[in-house]
CSV table of C-alpha atoms and ligand atoms in Angstrom, one decimal:
chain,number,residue,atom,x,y,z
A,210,UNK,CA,24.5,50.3,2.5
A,211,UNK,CA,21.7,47.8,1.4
A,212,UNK,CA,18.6,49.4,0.9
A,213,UNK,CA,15.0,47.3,0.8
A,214,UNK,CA,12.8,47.5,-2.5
A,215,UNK,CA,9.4,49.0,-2.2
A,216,UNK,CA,6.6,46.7,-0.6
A,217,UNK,CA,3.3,47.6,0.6
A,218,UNK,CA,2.8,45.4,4.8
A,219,UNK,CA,-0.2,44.3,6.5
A,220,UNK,CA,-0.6,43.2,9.8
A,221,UNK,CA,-3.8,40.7,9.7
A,222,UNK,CA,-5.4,40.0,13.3
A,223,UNK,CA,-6.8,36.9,12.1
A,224,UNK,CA,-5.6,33.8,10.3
A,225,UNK,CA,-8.6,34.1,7.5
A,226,UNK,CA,-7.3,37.4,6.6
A,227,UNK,CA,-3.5,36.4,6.3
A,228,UNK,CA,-4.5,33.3,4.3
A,229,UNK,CA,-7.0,35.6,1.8
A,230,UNK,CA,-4.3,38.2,1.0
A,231,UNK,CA,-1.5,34.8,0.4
A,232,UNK,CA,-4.1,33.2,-1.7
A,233,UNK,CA,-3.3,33.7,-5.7
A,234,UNK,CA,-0.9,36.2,-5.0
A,235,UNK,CA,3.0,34.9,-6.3
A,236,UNK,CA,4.5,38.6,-5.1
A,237,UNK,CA,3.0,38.3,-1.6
A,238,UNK,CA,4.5,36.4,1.3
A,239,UNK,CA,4.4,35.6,5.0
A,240,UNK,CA,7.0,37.8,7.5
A,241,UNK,CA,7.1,37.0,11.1
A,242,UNK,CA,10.0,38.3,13.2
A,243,UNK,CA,11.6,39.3,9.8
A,244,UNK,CA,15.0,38.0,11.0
A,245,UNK,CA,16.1,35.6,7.9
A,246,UNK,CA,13.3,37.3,5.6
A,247,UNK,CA,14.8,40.9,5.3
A,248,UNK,CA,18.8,40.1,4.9
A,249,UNK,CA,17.8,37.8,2.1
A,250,UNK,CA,15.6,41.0,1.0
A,251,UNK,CA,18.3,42.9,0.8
A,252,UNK,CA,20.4,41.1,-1.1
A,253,UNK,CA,18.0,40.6,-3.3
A,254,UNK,CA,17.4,36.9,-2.5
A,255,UNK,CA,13.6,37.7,-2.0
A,256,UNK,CA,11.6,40.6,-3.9
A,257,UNK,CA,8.0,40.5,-2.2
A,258,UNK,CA,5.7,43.0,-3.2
A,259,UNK,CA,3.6,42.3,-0.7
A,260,UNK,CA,4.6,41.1,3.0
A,261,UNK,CA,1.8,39.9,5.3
A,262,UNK,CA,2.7,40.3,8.4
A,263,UNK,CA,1.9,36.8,11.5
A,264,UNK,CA,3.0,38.4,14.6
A,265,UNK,CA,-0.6,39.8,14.9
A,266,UNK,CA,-2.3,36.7,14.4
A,267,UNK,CA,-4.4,35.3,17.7
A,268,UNK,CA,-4.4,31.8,16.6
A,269,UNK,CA,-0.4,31.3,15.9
A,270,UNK,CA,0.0,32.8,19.6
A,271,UNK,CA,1.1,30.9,23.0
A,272,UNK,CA,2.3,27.4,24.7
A,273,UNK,CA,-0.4,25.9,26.4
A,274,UNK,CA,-1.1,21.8,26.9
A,275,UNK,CA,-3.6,20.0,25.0
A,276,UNK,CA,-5.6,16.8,26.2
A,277,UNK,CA,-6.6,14.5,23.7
A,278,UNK,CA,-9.6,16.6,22.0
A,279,UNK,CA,-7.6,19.5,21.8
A,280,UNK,CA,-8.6,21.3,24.8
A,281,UNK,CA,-6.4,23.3,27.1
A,282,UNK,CA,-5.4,21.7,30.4
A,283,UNK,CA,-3.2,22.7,33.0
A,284,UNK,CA,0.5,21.5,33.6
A,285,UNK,CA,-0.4,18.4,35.9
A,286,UNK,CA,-3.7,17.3,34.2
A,287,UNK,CA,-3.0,13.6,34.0
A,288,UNK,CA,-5.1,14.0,30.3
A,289,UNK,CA,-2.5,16.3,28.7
A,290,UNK,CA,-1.4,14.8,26.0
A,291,UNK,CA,0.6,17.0,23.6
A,292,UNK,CA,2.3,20.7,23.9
A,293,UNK,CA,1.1,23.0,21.3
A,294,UNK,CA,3.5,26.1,20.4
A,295,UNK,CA,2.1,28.8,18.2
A,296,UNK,CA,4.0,29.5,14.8
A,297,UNK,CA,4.6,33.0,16.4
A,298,UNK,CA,5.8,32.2,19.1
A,299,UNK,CA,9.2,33.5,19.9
A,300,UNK,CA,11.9,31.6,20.1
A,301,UNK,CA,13.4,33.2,23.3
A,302,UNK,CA,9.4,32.2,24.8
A,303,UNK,CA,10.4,29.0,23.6
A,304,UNK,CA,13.6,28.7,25.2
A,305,UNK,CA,12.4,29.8,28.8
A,306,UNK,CA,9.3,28.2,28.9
A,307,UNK,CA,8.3,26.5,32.2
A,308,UNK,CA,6.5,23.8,29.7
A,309,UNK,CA,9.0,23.6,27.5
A,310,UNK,CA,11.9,23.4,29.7
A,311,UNK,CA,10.1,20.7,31.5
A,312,UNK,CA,8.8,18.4,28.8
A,313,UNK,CA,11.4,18.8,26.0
A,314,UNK,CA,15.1,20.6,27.1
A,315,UNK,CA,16.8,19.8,24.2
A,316,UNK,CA,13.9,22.1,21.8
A,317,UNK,CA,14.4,24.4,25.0
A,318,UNK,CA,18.7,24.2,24.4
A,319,UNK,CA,18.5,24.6,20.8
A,320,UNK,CA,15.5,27.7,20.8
A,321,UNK,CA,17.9,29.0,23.6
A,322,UNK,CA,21.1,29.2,20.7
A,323,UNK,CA,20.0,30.4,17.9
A,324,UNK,CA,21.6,33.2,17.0
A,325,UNK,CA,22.1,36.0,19.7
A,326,UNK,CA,19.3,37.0,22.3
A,327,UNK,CA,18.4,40.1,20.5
A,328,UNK,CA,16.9,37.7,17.3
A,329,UNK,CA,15.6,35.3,19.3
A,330,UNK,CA,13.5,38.0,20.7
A,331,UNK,CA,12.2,38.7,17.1
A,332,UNK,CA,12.7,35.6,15.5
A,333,UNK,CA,9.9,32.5,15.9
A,334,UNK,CA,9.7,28.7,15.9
A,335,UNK,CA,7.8,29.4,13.5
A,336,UNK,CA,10.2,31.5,11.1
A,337,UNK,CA,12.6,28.6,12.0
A,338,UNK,CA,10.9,26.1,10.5
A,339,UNK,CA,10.4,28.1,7.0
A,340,UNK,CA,13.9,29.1,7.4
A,341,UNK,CA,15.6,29.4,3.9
A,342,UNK,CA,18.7,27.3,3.1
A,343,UNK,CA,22.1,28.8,3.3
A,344,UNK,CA,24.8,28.4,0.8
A,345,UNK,CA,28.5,30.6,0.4
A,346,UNK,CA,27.2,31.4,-3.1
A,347,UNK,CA,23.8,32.5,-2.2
A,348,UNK,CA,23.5,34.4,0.9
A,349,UNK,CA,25.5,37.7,-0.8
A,350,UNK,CA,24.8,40.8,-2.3
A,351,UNK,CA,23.2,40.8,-5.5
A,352,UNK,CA,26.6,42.8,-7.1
A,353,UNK,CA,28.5,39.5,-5.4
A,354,UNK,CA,26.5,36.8,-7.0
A,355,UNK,CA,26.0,39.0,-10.3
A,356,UNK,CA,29.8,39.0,-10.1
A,357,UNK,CA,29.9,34.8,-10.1
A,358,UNK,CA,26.8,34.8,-12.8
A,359,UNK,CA,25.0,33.8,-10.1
A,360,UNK,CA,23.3,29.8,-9.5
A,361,UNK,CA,21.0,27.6,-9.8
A,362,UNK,CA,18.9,28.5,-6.4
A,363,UNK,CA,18.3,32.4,-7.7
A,364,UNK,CA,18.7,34.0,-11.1
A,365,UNK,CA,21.3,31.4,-12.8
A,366,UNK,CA,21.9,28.3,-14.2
A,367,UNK,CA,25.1,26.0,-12.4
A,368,UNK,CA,25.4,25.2,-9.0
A,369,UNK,CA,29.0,26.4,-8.0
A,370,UNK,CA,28.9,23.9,-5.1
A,371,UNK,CA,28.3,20.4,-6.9
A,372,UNK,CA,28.9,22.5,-10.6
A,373,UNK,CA,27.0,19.1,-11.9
A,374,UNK,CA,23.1,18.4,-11.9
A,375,UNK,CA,19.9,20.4,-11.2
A,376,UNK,CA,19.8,20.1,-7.6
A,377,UNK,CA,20.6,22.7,-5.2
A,378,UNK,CA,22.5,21.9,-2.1
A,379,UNK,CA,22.3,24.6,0.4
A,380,UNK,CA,22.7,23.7,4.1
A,381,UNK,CA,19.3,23.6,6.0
A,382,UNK,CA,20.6,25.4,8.9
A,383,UNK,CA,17.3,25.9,11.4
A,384,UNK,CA,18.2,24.7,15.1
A,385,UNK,CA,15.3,23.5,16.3
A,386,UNK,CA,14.1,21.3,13.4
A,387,UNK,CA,16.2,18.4,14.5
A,388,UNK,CA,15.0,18.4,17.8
A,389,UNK,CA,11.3,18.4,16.6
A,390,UNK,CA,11.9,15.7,14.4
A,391,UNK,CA,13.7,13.5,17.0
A,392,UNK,CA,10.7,14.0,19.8
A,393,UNK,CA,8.2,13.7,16.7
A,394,UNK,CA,6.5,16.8,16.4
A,395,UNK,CA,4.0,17.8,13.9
A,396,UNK,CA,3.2,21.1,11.8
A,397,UNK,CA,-0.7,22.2,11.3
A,398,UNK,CA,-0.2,24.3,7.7
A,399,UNK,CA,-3.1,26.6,6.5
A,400,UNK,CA,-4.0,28.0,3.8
A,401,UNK,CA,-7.3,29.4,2.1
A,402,UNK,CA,-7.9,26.1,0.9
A,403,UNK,CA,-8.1,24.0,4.5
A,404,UNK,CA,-5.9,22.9,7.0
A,405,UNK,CA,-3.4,19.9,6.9
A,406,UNK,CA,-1.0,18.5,9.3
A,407,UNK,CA,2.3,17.2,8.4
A,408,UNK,CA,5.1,15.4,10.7
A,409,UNK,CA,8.1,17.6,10.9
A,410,UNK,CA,9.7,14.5,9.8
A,411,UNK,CA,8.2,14.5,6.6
A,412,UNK,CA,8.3,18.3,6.3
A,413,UNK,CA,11.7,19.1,4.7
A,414,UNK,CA,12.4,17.8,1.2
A,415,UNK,CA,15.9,16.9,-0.6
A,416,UNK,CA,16.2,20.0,-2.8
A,417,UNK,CA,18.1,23.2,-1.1
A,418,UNK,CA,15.7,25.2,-3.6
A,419,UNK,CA,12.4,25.6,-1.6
A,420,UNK,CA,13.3,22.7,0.9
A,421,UNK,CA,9.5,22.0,2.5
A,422,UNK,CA,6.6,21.0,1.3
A,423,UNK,CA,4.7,23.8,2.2
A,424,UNK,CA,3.6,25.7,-0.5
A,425,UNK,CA,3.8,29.6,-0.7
A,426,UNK,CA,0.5,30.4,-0.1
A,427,UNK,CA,0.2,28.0,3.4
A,428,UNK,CA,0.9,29.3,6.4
A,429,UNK,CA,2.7,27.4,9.6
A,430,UNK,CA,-0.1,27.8,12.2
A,431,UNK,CA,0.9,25.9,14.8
A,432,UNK,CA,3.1,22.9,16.4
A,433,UNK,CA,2.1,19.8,18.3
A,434,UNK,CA,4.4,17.9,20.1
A,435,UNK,CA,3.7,14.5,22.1
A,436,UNK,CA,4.4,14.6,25.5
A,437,UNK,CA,6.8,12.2,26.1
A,438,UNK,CA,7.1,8.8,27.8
A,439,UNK,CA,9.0,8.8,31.7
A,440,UNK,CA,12.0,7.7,30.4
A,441,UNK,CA,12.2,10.0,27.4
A,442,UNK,CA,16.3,11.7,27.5
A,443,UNK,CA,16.6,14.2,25.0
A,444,UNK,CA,19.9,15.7,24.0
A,445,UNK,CA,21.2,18.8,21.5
A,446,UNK,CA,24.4,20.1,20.6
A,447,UNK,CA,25.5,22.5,17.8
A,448,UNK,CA,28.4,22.9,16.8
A,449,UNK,CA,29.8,26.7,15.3
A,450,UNK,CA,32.7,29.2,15.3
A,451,UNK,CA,31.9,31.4,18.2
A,452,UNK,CA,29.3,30.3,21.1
A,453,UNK,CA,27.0,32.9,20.1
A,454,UNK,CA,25.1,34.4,16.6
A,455,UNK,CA,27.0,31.6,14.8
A,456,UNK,CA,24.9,29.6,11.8
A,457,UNK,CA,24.7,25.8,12.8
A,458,UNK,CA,28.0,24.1,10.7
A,459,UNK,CA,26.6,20.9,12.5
A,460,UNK,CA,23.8,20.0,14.4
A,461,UNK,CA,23.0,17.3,16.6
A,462,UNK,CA,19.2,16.0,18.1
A,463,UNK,CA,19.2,13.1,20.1
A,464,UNK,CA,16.2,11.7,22.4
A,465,UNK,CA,16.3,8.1,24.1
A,466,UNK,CA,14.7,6.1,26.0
A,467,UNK,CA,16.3,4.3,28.8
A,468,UNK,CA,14.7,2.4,31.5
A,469,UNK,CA,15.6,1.7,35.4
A,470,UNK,CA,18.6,0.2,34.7
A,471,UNK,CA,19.5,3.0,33.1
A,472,UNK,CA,19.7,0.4,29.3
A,473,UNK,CA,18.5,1.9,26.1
A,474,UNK,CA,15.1,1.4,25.2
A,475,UNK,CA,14.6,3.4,22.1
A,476,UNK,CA,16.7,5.9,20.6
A,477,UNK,CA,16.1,8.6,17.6
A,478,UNK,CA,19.1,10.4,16.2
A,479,UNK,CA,18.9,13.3,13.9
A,480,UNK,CA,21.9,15.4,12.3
A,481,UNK,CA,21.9,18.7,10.5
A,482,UNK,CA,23.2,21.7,8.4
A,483,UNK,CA,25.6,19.7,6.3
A,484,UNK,CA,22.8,19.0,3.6
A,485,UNK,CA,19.3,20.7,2.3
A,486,UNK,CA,17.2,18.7,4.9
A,487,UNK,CA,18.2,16.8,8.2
A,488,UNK,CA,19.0,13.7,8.3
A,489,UNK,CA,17.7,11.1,9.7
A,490,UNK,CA,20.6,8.5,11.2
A,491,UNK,CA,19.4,5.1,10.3
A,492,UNK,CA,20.3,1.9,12.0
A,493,UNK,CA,20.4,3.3,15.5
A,494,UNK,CA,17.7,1.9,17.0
A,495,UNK,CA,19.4,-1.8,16.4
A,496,UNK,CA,23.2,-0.9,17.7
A,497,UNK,CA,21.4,0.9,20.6
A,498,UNK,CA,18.7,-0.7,22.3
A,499,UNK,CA,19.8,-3.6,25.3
A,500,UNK,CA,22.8,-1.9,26.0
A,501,UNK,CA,23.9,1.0,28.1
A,502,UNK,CA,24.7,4.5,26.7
A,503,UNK,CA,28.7,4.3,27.2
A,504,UNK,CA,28.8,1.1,26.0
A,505,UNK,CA,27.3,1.9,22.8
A,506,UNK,CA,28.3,5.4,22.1
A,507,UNK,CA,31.2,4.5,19.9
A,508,UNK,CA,28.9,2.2,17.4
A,509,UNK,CA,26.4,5.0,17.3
A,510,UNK,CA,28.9,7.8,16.5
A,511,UNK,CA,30.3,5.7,14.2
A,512,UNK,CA,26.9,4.7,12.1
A,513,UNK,CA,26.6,8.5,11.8
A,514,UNK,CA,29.5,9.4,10.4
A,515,UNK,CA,28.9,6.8,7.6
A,516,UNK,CA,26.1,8.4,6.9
A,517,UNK,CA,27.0,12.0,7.1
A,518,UNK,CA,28.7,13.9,3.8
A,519,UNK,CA,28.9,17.3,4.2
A,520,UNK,CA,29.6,19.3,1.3
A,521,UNK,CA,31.1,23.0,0.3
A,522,UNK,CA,28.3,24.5,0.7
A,523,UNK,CA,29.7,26.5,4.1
A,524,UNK,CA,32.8,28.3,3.9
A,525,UNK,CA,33.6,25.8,6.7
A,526,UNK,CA,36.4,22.5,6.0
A,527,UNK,CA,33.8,19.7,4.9
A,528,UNK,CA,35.9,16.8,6.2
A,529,UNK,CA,36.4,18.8,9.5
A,530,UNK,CA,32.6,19.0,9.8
A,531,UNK,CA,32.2,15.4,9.1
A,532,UNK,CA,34.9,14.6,11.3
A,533,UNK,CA,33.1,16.4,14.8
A,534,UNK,CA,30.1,14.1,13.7
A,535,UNK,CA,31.8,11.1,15.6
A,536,UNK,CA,33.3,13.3,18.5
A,537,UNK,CA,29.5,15.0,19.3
A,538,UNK,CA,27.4,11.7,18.9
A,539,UNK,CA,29.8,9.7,21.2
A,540,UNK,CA,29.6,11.9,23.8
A,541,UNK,CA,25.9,13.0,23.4
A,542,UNK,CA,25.2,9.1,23.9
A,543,UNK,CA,27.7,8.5,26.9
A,544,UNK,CA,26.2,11.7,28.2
A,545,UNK,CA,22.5,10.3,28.4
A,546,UNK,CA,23.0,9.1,31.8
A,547,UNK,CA,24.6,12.0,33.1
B,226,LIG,C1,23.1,37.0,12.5
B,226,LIG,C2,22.0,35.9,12.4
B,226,LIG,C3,22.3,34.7,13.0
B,226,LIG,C4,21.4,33.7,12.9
B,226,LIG,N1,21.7,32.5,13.5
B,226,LIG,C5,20.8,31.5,13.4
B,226,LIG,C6,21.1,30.3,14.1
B,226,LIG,O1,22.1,30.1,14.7
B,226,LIG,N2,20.2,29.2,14.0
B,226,LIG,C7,19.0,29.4,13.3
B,226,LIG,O2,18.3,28.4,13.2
B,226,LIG,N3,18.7,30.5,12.7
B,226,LIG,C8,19.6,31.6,12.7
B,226,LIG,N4,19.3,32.8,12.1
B,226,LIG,C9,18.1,32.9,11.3
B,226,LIG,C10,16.8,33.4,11.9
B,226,LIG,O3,17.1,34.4,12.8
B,226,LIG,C11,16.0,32.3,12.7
B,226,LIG,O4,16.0,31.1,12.0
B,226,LIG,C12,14.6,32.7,13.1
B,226,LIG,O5,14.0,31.7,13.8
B,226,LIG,C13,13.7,33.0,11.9
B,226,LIG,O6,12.4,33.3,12.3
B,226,LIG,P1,11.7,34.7,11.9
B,226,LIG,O7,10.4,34.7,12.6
B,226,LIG,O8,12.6,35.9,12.0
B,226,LIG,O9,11.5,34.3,10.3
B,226,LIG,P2,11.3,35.3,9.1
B,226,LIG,O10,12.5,36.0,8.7
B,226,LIG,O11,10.1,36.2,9.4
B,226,LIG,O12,10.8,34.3,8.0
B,226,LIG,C14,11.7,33.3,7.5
B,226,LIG,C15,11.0,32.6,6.4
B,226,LIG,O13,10.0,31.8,6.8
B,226,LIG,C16,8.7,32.2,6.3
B,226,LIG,N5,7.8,32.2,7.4
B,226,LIG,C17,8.0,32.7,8.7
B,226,LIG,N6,7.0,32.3,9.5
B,226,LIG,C18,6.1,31.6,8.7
B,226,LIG,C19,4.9,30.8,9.0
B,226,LIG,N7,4.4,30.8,10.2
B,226,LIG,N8,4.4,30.1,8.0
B,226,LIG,C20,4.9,30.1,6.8
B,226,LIG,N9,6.1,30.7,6.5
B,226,LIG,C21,6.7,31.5,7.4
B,226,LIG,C22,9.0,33.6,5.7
B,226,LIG,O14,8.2,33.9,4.6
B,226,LIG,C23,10.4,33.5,5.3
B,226,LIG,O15,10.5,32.8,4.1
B,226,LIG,C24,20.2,33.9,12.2
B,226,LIG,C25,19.9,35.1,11.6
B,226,LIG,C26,20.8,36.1,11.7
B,226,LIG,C27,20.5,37.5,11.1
B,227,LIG,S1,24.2,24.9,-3.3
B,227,LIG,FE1,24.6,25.4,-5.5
B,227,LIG,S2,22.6,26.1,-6.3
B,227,LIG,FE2,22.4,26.0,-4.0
B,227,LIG,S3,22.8,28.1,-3.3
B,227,LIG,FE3,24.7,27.0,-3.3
B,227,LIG,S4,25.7,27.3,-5.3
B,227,LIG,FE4,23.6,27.9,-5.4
């Protein structure tokens, strides 16, 4: 059995307190629904001496509309202008939400398969955002990885994945953060210091080590998404080895625009969980727009797979993951006008 180290928990009500107990303190750090925070606590991935618990906290709480100043409106109020999920929010309130189902499916879809339904009734957008990378060689026991001399992301020196450079690879393997990215979400991130906001877009960073640019004493309040325009289609798939609990080993966001005619106005294409942050498919946009989805499916998928290299970082084939690439992008884009 795997036993936790000694830490001492709070439970702040309020975000000042949570951000005065983070601030200055390296041993401390944010828990929410604990669902990726205490398996990587008990393999030793993670030795908090303090955990500061969010799930208390009134202002990471709730999905509510938002007009332009900020203020709450109600579903039909012509001024709403974005939807506003609290960090703490959980992801199965995320998946069923009438709001969220409405305005954005896809972040409803991929909140609604994470996992298995008993973590996504712990688990938070939140938590899913801050999620730490994965890797074969990281996400064992500490006797496992003590075994290997363990790597570069905790307690050694060689990446067994790449076993060249200083870079750690680990799959970024959150759900949702491809769909946020594709409808163009941003992150409000506190700490005792202020507030900033950051797109999602530019959240995630290149380096599988600590893969975000928040730092560990800011806290993921909140995020806004903009509501979209009418013709806004937005797609997710995910592809893993059983149809529930499964890790992402690919991960797909799509969201375009089409108008009467059902012709591609826009289009935003985001793939995951083969490297340490999503990626962005470039190029889309310009094989895309002026025609219809099935006629440019195939030059879509195709873009994608040029720019997707997955890597051993899953026990999972790499050119078999890179392969379903093509197969889910073509028929996520001849599916738009389903
Ligand atoms: C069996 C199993 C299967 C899983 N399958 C999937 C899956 O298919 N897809 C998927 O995406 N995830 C999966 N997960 C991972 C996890 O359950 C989810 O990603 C979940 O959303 C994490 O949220 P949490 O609130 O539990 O995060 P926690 O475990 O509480 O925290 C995760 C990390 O984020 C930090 N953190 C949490 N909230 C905040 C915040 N508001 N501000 C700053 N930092 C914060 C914590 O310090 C920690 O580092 C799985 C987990 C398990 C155990
Ligand atoms: S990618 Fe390399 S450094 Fe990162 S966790 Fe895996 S083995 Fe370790």
């Amino acid at each position: 059995m795997l036993r936790l180290h000694e830490y001492r928990y709070h439970r702040p009500a309020a975000l000042a307190e949570a951000l005065d107990l983070l601030h200055g303190r390296e041993d401390a750090m944010p828990i929410a629904g604990g669902t990726d925070l205490v398996p990587n606590m008990k393999h030793r991935l993670w030795t908090p001496r303090l955990l500061v618990g969010l799930k208390g906290i009134a202002e990471m709480q709730g999905i509510s509309l938002v007009d332009a100043e900020g203020h709450p409106v109600d579903g039909d109020d012509p001024a709403a202008r974005e939807l506003v999920v609290g960090a703490a929010a959980t992801l199965a309130q995320v998946a069923r939400h009438p709001l969220v189902l409405r305005h954005f499916p896809s972040l409803a879809e991929a909140a609604g398969k994470v996992a298995g339904p008993q973590i996504r009734n712990h688990g938070t957008l939140g938590g899913n955002l801050c999620l730490d990378t994965r890797c074969t060689y990281y996400n064992q026991s500490f006797f496992w990885r003590q075994a290997l001399g363990f790597c570069l992301k905790k307690d050694g020196e060689v990446c067994h994945v790449t076993r060249v450079g200083k870079k750690c690879v680990a799959a970024h393997s959150s759900d949702t953060s491809p769909v946020l990215m594709t409808l163009g979400a941003v992150v409000d991130l506190a700490s005792a210091e202020g507030t900033r906001t950051v797109p999602v877009a530019d959240f995630f960073v290149a380096d599988g080590k600590w893969n975000t640019v928040r730092r560990p004493d800011e806290l993921l309040v909140r995020v806004r998404i903009p509501l979209p325009p009418p013709g806004l289609r937005t797609r997710y798939a995910k592809l893993r080895q059983r149809g529930a609990i499964d890790f992402p080993l690919l991960s797909i966001a799509l969201a375009a625009e089409l108008d009467e005619d059902e012709t591609v106005q826009g289009m935003s294409l985001v793939v995951s969980a083969l490297g340490s942050r999503p990626r962005v498919v470039t190029g889309v946009e310009k094989l895309a727009v002026g025609g219809r989805p099935a006629d440019v499916a195939e030059a879509v998928a195709r873009q994608a797979f040029r720019q997707c290299h997955p890597l051993e970082n899953i026990i999972v084939d790499p050119e078999w993951r890179r392969a379903m690439v093509t197969v889910y992008v073509r028929r996520m884009v001849e599916g738009l006008s389903a």
